[in-house]
Each structure stands twice: as structure tokens, then as C-alpha cells.
CSV table of C-alpha atoms and ligand atoms in Angstrom, one decimal:
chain,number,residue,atom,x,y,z
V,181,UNK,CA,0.0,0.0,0.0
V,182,UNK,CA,1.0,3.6,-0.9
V,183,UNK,CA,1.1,5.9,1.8
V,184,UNK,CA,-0.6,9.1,1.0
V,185,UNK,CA,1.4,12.1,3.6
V,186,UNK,CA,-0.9,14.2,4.9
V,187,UNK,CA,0.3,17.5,4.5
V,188,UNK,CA,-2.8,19.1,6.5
V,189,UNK,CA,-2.6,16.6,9.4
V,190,UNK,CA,1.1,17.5,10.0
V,191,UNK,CA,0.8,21.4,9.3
V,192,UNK,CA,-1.6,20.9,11.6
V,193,UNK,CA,0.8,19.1,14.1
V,194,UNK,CA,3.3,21.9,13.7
V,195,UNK,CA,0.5,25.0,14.2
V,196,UNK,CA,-0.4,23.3,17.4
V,197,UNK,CA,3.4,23.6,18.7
V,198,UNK,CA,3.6,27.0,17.5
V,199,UNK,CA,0.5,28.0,19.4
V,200,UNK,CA,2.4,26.5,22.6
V,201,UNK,CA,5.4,29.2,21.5
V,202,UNK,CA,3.4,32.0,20.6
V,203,UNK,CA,2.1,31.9,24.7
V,204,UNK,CA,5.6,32.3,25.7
V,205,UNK,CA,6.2,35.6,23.8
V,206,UNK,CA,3.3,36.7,24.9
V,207,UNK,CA,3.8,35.9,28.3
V,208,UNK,CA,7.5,38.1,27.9
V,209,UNK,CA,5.2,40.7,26.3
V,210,UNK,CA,5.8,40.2,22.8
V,211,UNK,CA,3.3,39.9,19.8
V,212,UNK,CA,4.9,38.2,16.9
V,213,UNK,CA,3.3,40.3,13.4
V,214,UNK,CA,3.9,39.4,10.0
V,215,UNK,CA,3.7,41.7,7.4
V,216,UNK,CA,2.5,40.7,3.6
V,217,UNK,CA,3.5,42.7,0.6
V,218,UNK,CA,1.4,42.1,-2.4
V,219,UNK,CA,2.0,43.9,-5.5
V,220,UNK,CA,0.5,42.0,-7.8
V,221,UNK,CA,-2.8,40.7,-9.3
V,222,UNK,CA,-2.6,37.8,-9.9
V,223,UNK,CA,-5.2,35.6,-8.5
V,224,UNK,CA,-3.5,32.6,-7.1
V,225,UNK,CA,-1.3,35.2,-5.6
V,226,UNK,CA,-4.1,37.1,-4.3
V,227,UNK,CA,-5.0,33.7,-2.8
V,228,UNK,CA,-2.1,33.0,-1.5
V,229,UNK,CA,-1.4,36.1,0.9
V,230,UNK,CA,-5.0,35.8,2.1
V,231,UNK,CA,-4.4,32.3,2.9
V,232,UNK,CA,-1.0,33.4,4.7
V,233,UNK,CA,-3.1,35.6,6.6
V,234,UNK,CA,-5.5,33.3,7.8
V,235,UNK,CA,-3.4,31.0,9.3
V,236,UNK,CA,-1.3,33.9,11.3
V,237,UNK,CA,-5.1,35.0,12.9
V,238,UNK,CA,-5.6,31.3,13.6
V,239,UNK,CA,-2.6,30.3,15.8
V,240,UNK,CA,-2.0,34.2,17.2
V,241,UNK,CA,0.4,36.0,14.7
V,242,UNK,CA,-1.4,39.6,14.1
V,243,UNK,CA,-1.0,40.2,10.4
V,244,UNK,CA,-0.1,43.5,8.7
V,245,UNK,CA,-1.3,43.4,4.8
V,246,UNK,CA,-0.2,45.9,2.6
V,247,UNK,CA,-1.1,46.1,-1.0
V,248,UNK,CA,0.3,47.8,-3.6
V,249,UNK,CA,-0.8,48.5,-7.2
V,250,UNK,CA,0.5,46.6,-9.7
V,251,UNK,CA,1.6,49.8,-11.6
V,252,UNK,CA,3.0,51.6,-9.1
V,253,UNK,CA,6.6,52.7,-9.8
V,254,UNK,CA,8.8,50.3,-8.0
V,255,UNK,CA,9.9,52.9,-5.1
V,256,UNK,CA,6.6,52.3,-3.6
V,257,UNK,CA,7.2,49.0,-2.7
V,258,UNK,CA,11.0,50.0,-1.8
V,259,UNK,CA,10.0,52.5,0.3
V,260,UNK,CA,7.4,50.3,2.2
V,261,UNK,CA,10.5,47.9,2.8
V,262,UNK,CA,12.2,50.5,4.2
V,263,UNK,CA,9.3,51.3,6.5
V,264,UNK,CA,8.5,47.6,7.7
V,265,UNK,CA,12.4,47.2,8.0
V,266,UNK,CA,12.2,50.6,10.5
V,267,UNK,CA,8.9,49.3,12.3
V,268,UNK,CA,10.0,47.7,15.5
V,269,UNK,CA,6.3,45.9,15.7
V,270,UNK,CA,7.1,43.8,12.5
V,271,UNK,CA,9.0,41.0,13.2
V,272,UNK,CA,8.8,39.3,9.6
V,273,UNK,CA,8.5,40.5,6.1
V,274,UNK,CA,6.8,38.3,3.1
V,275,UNK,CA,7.0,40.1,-0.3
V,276,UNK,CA,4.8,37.8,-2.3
V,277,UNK,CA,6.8,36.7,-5.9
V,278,UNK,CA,6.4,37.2,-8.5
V,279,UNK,CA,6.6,41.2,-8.7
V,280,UNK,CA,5.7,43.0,-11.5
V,281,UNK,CA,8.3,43.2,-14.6
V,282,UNK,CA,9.3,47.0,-13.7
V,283,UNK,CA,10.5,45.9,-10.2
V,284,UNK,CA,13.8,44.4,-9.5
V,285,UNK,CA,13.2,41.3,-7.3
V,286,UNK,CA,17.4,41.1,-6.9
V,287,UNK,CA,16.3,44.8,-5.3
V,288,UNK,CA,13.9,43.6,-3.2
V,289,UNK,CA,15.4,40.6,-1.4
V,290,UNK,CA,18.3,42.4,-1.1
V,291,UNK,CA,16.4,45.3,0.6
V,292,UNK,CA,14.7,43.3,3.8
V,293,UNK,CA,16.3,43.3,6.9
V,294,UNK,CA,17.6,39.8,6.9
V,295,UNK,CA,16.9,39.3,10.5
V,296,UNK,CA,12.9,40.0,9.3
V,297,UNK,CA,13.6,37.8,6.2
V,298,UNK,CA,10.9,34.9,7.2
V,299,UNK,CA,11.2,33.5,3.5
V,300,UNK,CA,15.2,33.4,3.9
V,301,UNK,CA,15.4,34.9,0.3
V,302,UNK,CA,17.9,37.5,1.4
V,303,UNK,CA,21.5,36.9,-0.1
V,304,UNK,CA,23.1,36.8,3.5
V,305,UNK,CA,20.4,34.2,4.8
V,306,UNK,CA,21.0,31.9,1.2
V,307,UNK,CA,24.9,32.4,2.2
V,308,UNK,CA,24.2,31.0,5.4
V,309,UNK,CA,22.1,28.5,4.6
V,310,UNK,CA,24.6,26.8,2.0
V,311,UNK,CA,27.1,27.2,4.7
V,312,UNK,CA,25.1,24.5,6.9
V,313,UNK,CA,24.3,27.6,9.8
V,314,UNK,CA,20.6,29.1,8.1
V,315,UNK,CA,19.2,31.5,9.9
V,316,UNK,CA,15.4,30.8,8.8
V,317,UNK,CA,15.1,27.9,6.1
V,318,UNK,CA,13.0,28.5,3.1
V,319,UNK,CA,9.7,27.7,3.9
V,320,UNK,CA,8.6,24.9,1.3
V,321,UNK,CA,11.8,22.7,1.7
V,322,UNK,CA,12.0,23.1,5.0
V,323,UNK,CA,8.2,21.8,5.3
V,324,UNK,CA,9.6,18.8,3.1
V,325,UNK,CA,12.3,18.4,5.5
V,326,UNK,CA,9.6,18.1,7.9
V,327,UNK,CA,6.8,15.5,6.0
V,328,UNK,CA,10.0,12.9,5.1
V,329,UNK,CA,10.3,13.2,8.8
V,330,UNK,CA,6.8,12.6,9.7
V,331,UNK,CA,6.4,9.9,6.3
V,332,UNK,CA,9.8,8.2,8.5
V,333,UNK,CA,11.9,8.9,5.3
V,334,UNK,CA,15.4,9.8,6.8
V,335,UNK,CA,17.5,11.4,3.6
V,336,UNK,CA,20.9,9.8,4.9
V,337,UNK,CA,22.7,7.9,2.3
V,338,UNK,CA,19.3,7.8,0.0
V,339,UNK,CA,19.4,9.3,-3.6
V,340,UNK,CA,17.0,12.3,-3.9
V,341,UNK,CA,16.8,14.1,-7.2
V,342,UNK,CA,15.3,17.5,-7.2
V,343,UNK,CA,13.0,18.6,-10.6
V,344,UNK,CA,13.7,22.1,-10.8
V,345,UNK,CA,16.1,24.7,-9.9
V,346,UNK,CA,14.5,27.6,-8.3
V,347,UNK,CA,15.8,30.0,-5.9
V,348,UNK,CA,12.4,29.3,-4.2
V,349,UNK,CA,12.6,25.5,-4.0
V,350,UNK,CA,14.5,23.3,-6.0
V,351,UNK,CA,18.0,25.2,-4.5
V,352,UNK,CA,17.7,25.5,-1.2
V,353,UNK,CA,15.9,21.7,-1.5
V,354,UNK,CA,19.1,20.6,-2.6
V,355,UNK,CA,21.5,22.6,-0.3
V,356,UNK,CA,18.8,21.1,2.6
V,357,UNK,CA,19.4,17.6,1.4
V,358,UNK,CA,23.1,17.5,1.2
V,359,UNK,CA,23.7,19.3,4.6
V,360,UNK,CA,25.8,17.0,6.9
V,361,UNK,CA,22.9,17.5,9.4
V,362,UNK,CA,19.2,16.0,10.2
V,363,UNK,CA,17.4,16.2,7.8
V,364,UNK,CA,20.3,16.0,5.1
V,365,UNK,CA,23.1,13.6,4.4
V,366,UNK,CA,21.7,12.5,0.9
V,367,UNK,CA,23.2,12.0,-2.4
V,368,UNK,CA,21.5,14.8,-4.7
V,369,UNK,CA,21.0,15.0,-8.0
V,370,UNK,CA,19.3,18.6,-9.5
V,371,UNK,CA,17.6,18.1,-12.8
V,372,UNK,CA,16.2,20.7,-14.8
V,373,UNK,CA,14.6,21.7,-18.5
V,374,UNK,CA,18.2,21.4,-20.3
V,375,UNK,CA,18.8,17.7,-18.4
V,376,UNK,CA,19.6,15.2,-21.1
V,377,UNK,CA,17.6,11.9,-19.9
V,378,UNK,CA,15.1,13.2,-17.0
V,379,UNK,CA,13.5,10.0,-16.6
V,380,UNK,CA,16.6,7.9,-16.4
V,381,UNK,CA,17.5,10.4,-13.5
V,382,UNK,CA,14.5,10.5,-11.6
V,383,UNK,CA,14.3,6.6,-11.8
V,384,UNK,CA,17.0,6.5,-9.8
V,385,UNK,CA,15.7,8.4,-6.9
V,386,UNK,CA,14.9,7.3,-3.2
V,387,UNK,CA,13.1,10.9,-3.0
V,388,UNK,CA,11.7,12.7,-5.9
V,389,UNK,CA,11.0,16.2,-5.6
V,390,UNK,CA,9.0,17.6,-8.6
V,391,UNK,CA,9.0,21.2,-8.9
V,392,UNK,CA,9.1,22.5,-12.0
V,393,UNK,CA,5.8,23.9,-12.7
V,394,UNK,CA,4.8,22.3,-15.5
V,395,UNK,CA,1.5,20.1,-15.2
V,396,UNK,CA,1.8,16.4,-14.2
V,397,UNK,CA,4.8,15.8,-16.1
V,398,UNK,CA,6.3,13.4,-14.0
V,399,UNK,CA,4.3,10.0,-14.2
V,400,UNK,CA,4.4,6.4,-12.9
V,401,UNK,CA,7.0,5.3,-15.6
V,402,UNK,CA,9.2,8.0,-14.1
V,403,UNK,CA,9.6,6.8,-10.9
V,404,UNK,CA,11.0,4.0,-9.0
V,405,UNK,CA,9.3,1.4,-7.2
V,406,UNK,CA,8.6,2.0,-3.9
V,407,UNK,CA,10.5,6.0,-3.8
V,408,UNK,CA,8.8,8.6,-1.7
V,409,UNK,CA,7.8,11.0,-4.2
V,410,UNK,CA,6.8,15.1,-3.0
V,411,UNK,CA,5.2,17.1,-5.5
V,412,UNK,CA,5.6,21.2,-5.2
V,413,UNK,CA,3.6,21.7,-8.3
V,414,UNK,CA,0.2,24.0,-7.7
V,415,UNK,CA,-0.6,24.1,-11.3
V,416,UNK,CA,-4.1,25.4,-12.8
V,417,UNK,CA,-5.4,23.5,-15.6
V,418,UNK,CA,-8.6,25.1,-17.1
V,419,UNK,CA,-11.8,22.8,-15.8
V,420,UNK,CA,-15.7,22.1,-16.3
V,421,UNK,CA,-15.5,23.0,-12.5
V,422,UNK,CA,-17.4,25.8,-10.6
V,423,UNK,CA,-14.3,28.2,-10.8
V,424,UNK,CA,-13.5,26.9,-14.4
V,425,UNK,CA,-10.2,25.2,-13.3
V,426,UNK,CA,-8.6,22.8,-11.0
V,427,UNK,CA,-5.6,22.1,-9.2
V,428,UNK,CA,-2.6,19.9,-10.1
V,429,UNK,CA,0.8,18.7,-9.5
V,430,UNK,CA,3.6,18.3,-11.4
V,431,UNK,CA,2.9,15.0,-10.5
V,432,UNK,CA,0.4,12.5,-12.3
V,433,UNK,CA,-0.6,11.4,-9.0
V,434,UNK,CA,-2.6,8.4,-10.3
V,435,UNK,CA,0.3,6.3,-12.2
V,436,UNK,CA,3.3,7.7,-9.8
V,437,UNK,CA,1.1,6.6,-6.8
V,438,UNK,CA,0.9,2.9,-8.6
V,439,UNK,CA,4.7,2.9,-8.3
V,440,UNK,CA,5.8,4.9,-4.8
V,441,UNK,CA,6.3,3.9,-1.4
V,442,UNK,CA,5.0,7.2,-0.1
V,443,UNK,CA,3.5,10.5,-1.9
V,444,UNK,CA,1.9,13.6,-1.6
V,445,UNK,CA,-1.5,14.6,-3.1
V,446,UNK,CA,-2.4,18.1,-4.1
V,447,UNK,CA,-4.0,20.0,-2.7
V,448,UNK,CA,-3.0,18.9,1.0
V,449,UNK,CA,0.8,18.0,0.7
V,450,UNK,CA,3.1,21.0,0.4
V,451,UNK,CA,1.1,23.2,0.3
V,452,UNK,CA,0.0,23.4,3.9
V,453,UNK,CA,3.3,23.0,4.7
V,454,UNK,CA,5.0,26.1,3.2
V,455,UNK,CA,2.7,28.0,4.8
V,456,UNK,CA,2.9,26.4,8.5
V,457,UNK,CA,7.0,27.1,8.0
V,458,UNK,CA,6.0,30.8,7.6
V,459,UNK,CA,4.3,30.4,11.0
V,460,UNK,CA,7.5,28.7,12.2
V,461,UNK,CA,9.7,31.7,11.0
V,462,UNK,CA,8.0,34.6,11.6
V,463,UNK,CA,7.7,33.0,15.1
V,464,UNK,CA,11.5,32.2,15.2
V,465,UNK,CA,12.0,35.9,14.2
V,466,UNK,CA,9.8,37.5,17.2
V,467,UNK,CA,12.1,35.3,19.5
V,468,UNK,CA,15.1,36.7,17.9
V,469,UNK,CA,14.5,40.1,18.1
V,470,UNK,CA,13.2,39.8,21.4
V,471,UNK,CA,15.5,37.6,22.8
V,472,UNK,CA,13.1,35.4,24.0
V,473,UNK,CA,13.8,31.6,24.2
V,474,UNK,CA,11.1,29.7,22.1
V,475,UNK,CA,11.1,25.9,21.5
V,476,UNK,CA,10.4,25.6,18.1
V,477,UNK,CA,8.6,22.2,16.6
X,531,GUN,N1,5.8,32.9,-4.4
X,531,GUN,C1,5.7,31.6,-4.5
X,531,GUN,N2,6.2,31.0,-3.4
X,531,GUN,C2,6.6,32.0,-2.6
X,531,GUN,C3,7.1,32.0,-1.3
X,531,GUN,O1,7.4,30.9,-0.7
X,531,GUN,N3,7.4,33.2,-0.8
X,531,GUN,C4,7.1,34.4,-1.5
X,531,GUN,N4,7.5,35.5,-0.9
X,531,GUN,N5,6.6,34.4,-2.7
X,531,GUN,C5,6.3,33.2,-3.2
């Protein structure tokens, strides 16, 4: 039998814990507030900040939401960095990506304070996270780390090959699973659209990681028997649904389920799990800044 890992039941786990932390900064007098930059229309991005949102309200986090206009020159946003970065009641900073064309994202990463950097986008906090010391660890592979964890999958000595090199995911994935730490200690192997034979690669893995973005174009034939297979991918496909599309992975769940040990569905993998990291961060951050001792899940 396949085992299907819930990404909801262990988000869930890992709000829970992070309700438990959130009392102690309270109890030193602290309120840990996120702050969400959105400059952007895009639905799904709309989507996701309000999402983000929700779940800070839910576990305690007060949420600050700014939006800015799509056209706006690009100082705008700058200049609202520089304000949240000067706000000693904003502990973390989210700038959702994409931003618009005329913006320089280099600009922006580079512009939050990296000690409010709950993505760990910034340059110095990529530094340090290849350097095996991260100060807060990209929030999707980070949740990954977390669902191998939960799915009993320990990395160590197992090949995982990572589908897609983003700064956002398929990068720091890697730089995760290599780490001589918990967590880490595999052999990895980063494919992307110029690799030569993808599916002789990914038939190789222990752990596949598909995030590419492209629509279910990993499938059953792709994978090995019994490997533990994470899909990132959030893809809309147009639909004869109520919204006129639905959700999928870069994963065809159906045939790569036939072959894996373990896998992810989405909705209800990842997904949940990036955004329970944010939690995790922007929590990690109050304690920082405050100097307050939290134990973290
Ligand atoms: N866009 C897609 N994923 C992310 C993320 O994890 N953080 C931010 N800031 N933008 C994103």
C-alpha cells in the first residue's frame, strides 16, 4: 500500500506547537506580526497572501497586509520595505513573488532586513544557509524536510533528485538535502529543463521532488518502485468545475502513486506545509528580536 502524507494533518501538528510558542512571547510581552506585501494581481497570488493571513489570525500572529498597485513605480514598494524594515512591531517581512516586470526582485530581497527575512530569500540568509548555519530555512523545503520526517523517510545515504532549480525551491531543497545534518546527508542529484535523460535520473531516486511547474509531467513510468515521491507543483489546468479550473501537480498522482512507497496529493501536501513554516519563521524571528527563548517544533 502507498502511503498518501498528509500534508494538512502534520501542518496541523506543527500549528499546534507553534500556538504553545506563541504563549511564551506573549507571556515576555511580545506579539509576533507578520507583514504581507502584495504587488500584484494575480489571482492565485491574491490567494495566497490571504491564505497566509488566515493562518497567522488562527494560531496568534497579528497580520499587517499591505497592497500595492501593480503599476506603481517600484519605489513604492522599496520604500514600504524600508518602513516595515524601520517598524520595530514587524517581526517578519513576506513580499509575495512574483513582482511585476518593472520591479527588480534582486532589489527587493536584497532590501529586507535579513533578520525579518521569514522566506530566507535574502542573499546573506542563502549564504548562510549553503554554509550548513541558516538562519530561517525556506519555507517549502524546510516543510519537506519536515513531511520525510513525519512519512519516516530519513535522507541519509538515499538518492533524492530534485526537478527544478528555483531559488524558491529546487536550490535550497538541494542545499537542505546534502547538509551533513538531520534532515540531510543524501546524495542529490538537481535536474532541470536542459537535463539530457530526465527520466533515467529520476528513476534513480529514493526521494523525488517535482517542482518544476509544469503540469503532471512526471508520471508512474518515471519513478521508482517504492521511492517517496513530494510534489511542489500547484498548477491550474482550465476545468468544467465551478471556478473553471482545478488544481494539479507536477505530479500525475494516479500512475506515480501505482509505483511509490509514499506520496503527496495536491492539494494537501506541500502546500499546507509552506505556509505552516511561515508560522515557524515569523515566530523564530519574534524570539530573535526579542530575545526570547522559544522551543520551536
Ligand atoms: N511565491 C511563490 N512561493 C513563494 C514563497 O514561498 N514566498 C514568497 N514571498 N513568494 C512566493
Amino acid at each position: 500500500m502507498t502511503e498518501i502524507i498528509d500534508g494538512n494533518a502534520v501542518a496541523s501538528e506543527i500549528r499546534t506547537e507553534l500556538t504553545d510558542a506563541i504563549e511564551t512571547l506573549a507571556d515576555a510581552g511580545e506579539q509576533p506580526t507578520l507583514a504581507t506585501v502584495l504587488m500584484s494581481d494575480d489571482p492565485a497570488s491574491e490567494t495566497y497572501v490571504s491564505m497566509k493571513q488566515d493562518d497567522c489570525e488562527e494560531v496568534g500572529i497579528e497580520a499587517v497586509d499591505v497592497d500595492i498597485d501593480p503599476d506603481a513605480p517600484a519605489e513604492e514598494l522599496y520604500d514600504t520595505i524600508d518602513e516595515l524594515n524601520a517598524d520595530d512591531g514587524v517581526n517578519g517581512i513576506l513580499v509575495q513573488m512574483p513582482v511585476p516586470d518593472h520591479v527588480d526582485d534582486r532589489e527587493v530581497l536584497r532590501r529586507i532586513d535579513p533578520e525579518k527575512d521569514v522566506d530566507g530569500f535574502h542573499p546573506e540568509n542563502v549564504g548562510r544557509l549553503v554554509a550548513g548555519n541558516a538562519r530561517y530555512k525556506p519555507c517549502t523545503p524546510h516543510g519537506i524536510q519536515k513531511l520525510l520526517d513525519s512519512a519516516g523517510v530519513d535522507p541519509e545515504g538515499k538518492d533524492a533528485v530534485i526537478v527544478g532549480r528555483s531559488d524558491i525551491v529546487g536550490k535550497p531543497m538541494a542545499n537542505l538535502l546534502i547538509q551533513k545534518a538531520e534532515g540531510g546527508n543524501a546524495t542529490v542529484t538537481v535536474c532541470h529543463s536542459r537535463t539530457g535523460d530526465l527520466a533515467a535520473k529520476t528513476r534513480e531516486a529514493d526521494i523525488l521532488v517535482a517542482a518544476a511547474g509544469v503540469p503532471e509531467m512526471i508520471d508512474g513510468d518515471m519513478v521508482q518502485e517504492g521511492a517517496t515521491v513530494i510534489d511542489v507543483g500547484v498548477n491550474r489546468v482550465d476545468a468544467d468545475t465551478e471556478k473553471g479550473y482545478e488544481l494539479v501537480g507536477d505530479v500525475d498522482y494516479e500512475s506515480a502513486k501505482a509505483q511509490a512507497g509514499a506520496i503527496t496529493p495536491v492539494p494537501g501536501g506541500v502546500g499546507p506545509m509552506t505556509r505552516a513554516m511561515l508560522l515557524y519563521n515569523t515566530v523564530k524571528a519574534t524570539g530573535r528580536q526579542a530575545d526570547v527563548d522559544v522551543t520551536l517544533p
